[in-house]
Coordinates of N, CA and C in Angstrom, one line a residue:
X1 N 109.7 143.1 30.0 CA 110.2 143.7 28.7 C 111.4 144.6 29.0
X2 N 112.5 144.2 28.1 CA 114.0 145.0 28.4 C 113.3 146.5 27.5
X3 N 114.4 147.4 28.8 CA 113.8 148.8 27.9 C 114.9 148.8 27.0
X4 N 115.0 150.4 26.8 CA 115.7 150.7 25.4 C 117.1 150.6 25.9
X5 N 117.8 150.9 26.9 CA 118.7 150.8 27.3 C 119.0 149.5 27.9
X6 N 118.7 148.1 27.7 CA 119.3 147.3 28.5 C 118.8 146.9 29.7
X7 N 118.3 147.4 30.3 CA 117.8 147.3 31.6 C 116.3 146.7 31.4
X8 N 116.1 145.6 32.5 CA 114.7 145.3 32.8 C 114.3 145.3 33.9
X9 N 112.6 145.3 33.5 CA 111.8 145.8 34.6 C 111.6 144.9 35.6
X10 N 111.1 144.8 36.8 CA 110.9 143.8 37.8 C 110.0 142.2 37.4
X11 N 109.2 142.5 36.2 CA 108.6 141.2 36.1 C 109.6 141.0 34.8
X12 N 110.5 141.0 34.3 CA 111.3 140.8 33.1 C 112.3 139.4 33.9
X13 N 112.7 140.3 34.9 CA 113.6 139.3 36.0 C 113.1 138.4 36.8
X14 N 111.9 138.6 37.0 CA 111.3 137.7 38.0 C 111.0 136.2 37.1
X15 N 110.5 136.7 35.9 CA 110.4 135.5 34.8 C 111.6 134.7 34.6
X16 N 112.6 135.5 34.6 CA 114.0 134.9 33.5 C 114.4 134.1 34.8
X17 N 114.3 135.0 35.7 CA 115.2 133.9 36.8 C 114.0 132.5 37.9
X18 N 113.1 133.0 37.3 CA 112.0 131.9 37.9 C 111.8 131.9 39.4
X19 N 111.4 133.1 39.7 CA 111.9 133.8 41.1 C 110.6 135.1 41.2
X20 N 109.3 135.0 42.1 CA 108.3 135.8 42.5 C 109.2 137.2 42.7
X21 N 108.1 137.7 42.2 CA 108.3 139.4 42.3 C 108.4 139.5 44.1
X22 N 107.1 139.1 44.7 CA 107.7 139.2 46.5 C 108.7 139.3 46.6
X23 N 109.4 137.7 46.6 CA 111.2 137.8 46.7 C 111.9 138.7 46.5
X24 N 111.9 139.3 45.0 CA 113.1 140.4 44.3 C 112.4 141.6 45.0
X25 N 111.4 141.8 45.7 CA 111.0 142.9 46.3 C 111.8 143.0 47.7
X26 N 111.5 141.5 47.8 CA 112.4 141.6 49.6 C 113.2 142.0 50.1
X27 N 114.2 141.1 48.3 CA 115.9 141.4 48.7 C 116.1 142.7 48.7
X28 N 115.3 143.4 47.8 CA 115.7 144.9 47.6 C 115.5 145.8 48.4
X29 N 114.7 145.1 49.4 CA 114.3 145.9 50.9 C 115.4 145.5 51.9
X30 N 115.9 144.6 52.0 CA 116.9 143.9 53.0 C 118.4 144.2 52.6
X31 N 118.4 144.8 51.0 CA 120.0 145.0 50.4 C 120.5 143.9 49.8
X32 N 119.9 142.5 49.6 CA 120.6 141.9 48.9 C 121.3 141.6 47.5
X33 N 119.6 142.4 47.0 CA 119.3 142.7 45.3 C 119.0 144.1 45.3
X34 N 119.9 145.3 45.3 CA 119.1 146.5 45.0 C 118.8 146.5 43.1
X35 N 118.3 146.8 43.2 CA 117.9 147.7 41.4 C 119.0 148.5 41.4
X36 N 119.5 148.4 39.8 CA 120.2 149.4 39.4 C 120.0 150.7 38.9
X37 N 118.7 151.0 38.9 CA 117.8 151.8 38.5 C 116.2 151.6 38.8
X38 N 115.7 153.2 38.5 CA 114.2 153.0 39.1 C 114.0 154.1 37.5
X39 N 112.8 153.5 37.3 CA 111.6 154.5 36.2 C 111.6 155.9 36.6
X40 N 111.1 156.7 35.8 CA 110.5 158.1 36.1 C 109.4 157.6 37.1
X41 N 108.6 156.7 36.8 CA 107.5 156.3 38.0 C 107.9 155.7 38.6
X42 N 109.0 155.4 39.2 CA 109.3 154.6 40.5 C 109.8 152.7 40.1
X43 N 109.7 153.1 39.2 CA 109.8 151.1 39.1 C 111.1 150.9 39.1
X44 N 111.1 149.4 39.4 CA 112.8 148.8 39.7 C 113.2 148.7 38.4
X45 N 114.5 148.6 37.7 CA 115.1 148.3 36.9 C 116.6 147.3 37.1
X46 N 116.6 146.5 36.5 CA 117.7 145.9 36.8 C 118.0 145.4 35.6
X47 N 119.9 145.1 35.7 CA 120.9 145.1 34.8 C 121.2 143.6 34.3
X48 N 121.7 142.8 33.4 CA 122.4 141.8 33.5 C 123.2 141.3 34.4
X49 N 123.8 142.1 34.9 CA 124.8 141.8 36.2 C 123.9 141.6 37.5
X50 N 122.7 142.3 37.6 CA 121.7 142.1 38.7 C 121.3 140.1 38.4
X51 N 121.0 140.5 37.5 CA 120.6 138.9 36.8 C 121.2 137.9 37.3
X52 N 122.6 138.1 37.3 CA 123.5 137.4 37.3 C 123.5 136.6 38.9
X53 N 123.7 138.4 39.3 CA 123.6 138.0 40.8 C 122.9 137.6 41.9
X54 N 121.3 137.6 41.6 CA 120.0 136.9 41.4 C 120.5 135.1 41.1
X55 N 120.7 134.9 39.9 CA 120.7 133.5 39.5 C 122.1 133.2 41.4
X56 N 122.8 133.6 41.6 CA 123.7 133.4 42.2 C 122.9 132.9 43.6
X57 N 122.1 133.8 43.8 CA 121.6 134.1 45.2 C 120.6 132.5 45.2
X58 N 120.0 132.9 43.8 CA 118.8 131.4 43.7 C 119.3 129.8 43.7
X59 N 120.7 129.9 43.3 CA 121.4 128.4 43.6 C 121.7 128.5 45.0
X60 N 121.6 129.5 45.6 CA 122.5 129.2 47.1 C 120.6 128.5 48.0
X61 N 119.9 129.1 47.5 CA 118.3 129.1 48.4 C 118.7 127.3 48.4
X62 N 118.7 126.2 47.5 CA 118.1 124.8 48.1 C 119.5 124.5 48.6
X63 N 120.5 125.2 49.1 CA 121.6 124.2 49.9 C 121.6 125.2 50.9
X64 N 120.3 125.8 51.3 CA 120.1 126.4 52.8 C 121.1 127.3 53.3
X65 N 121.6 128.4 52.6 CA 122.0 129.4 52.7 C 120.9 130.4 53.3
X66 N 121.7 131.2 54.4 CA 120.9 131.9 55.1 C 120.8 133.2 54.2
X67 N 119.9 134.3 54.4 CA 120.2 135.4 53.9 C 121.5 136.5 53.9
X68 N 121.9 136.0 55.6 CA 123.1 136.5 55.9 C 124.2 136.1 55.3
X69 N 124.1 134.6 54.7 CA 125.4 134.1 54.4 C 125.4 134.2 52.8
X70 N 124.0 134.6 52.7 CA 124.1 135.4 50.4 C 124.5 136.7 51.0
X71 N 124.5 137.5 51.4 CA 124.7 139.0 52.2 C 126.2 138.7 51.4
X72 N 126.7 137.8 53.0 CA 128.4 138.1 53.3 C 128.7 137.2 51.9
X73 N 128.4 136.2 51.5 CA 129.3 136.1 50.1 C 129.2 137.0 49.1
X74 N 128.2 137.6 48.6 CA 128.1 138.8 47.8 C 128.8 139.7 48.1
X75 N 129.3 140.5 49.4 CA 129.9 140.9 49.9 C 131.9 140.7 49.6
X76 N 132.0 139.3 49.4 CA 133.1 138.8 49.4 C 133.5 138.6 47.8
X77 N 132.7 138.4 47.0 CA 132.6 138.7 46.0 C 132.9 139.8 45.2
X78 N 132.3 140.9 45.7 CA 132.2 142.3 45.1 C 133.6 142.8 45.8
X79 N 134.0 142.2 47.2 CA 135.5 143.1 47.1 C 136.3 142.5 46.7
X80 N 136.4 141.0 45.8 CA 137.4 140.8 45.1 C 137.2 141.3 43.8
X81 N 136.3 141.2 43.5 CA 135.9 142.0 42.0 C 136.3 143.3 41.7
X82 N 136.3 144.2 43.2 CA 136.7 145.6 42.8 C 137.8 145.8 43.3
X83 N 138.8 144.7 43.6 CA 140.7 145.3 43.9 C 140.1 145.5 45.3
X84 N 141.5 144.8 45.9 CA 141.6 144.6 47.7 C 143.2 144.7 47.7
X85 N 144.2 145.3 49.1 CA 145.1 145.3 49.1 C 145.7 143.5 49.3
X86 N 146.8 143.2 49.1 CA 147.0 141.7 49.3 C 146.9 141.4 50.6
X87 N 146.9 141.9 51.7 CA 146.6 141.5 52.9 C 144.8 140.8 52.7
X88 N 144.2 141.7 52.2 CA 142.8 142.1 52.6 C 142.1 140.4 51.1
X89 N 142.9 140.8 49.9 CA 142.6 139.8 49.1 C 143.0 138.2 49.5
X90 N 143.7 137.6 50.5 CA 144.0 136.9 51.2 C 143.3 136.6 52.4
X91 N 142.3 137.3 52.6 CA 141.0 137.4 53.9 C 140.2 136.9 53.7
X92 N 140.0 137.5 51.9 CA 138.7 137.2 51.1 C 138.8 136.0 50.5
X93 N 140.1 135.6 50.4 CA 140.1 134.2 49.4 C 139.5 133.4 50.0
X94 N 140.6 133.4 51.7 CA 139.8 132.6 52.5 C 138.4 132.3 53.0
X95 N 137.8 133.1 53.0 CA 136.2 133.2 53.6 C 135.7 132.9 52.1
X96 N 136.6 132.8 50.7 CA 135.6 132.3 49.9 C 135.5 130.8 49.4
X97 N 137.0 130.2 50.4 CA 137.4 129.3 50.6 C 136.6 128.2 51.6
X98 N 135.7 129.1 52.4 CA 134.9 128.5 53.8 C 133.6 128.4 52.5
X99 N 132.9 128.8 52.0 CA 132.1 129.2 51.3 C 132.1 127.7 50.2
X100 N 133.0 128.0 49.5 CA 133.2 126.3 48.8 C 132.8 125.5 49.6
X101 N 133.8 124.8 51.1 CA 134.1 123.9 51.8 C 132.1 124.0 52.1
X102 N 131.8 124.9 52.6 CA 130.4 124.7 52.8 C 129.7 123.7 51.6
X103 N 129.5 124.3 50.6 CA 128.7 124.2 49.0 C 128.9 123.1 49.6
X104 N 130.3 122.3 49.4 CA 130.7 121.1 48.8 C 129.9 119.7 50.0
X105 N 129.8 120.5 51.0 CA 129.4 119.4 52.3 C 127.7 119.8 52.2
X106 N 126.9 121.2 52.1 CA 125.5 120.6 51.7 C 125.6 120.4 50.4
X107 N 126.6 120.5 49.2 CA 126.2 119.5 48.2 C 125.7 117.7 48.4
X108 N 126.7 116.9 49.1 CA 126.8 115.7 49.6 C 125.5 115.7 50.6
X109 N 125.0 116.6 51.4 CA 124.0 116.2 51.7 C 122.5 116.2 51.0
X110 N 122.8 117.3 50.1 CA 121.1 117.2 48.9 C 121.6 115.6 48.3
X111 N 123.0 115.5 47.9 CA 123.1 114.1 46.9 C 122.1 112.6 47.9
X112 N 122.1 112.9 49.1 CA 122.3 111.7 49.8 C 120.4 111.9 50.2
X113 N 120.2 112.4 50.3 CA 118.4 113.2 50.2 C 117.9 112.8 49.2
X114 N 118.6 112.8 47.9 CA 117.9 112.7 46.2 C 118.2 111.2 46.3
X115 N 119.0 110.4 47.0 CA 119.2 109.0 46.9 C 118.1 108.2 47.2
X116 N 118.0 109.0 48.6 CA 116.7 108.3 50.0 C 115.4 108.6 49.2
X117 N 115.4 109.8 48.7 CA 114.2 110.1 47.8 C 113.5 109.3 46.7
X118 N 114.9 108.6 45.6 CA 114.6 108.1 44.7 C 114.2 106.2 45.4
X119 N 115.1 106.1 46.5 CA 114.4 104.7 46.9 C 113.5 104.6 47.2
X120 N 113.0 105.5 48.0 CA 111.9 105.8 48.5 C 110.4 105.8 47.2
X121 N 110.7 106.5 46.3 CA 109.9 106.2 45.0 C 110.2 104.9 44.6
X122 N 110.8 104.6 44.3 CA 111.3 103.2 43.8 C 110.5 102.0 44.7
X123 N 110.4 102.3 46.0 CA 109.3 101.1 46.7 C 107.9 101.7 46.6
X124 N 107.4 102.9 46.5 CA 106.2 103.2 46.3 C 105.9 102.3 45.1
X125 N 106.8 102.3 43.6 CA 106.1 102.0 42.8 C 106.2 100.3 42.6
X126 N 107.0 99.7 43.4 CA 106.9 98.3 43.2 C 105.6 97.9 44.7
X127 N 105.2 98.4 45.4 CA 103.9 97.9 45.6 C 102.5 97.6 45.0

């Protein structure tokens, strides 16, 4: 349930993004997902933009993104988001550049997985 201000509580997010409370507990232990806030009693609160960056983290989980490598693009992310000198925004393009080239090559390998998968069904059911 969103509170009065916009913010929701740890099972609010865990529903919306279809993602165990464990998990959003993890990342918040490891720094991937901090809370943008905590309750007078201690509870997580998180923002839209947490949300956001949650759904981000949850598309990277099935094309086998390590933790390190949601870390460092989140990381790459947030300094282009908040102004880098042009040396430094040309560092970042690039490594968000490697980041694509990645996506794009375990994209082609889930595609080629869902193929072998679907033949694979496809003779189960003609036996």
């Amino acid at each position: 349930m969103a509170t009065s201000n916009g913010m929701m509580h740890i099972g609010e997010l865990a529903e919306r993004s279809e993602m165990s409370l464990r998990s959003l507990r993890h990342y918040d232990e490891i720094g991937l997902l901090s809370a943008s806030g905590r309750t007078e009693g201690g509870f997580r609160l998180y923002t839209e933009t947490d949300y956001e960056r949650l759904i981000l983290i949850r598309r990277m989980k099935p094309l086998g993104f390590s933790l390190d490598e949601m870390a460092d693009l989140l990381r790459i992310i947030d300094a282009l988001e908040n102004g880098s000198d042009e040396n430094r925004r040309a560092e970042l393009s690039a490594e968000l550049s490697g980041f694509v080239e990645q996506t794009i090559t375990r994209r082609e390998k889930l595609r080629r997985q869902l193929e072998m998968a679907d033949e694979f069904l496809e003779l189960l059911r003609t036996r």
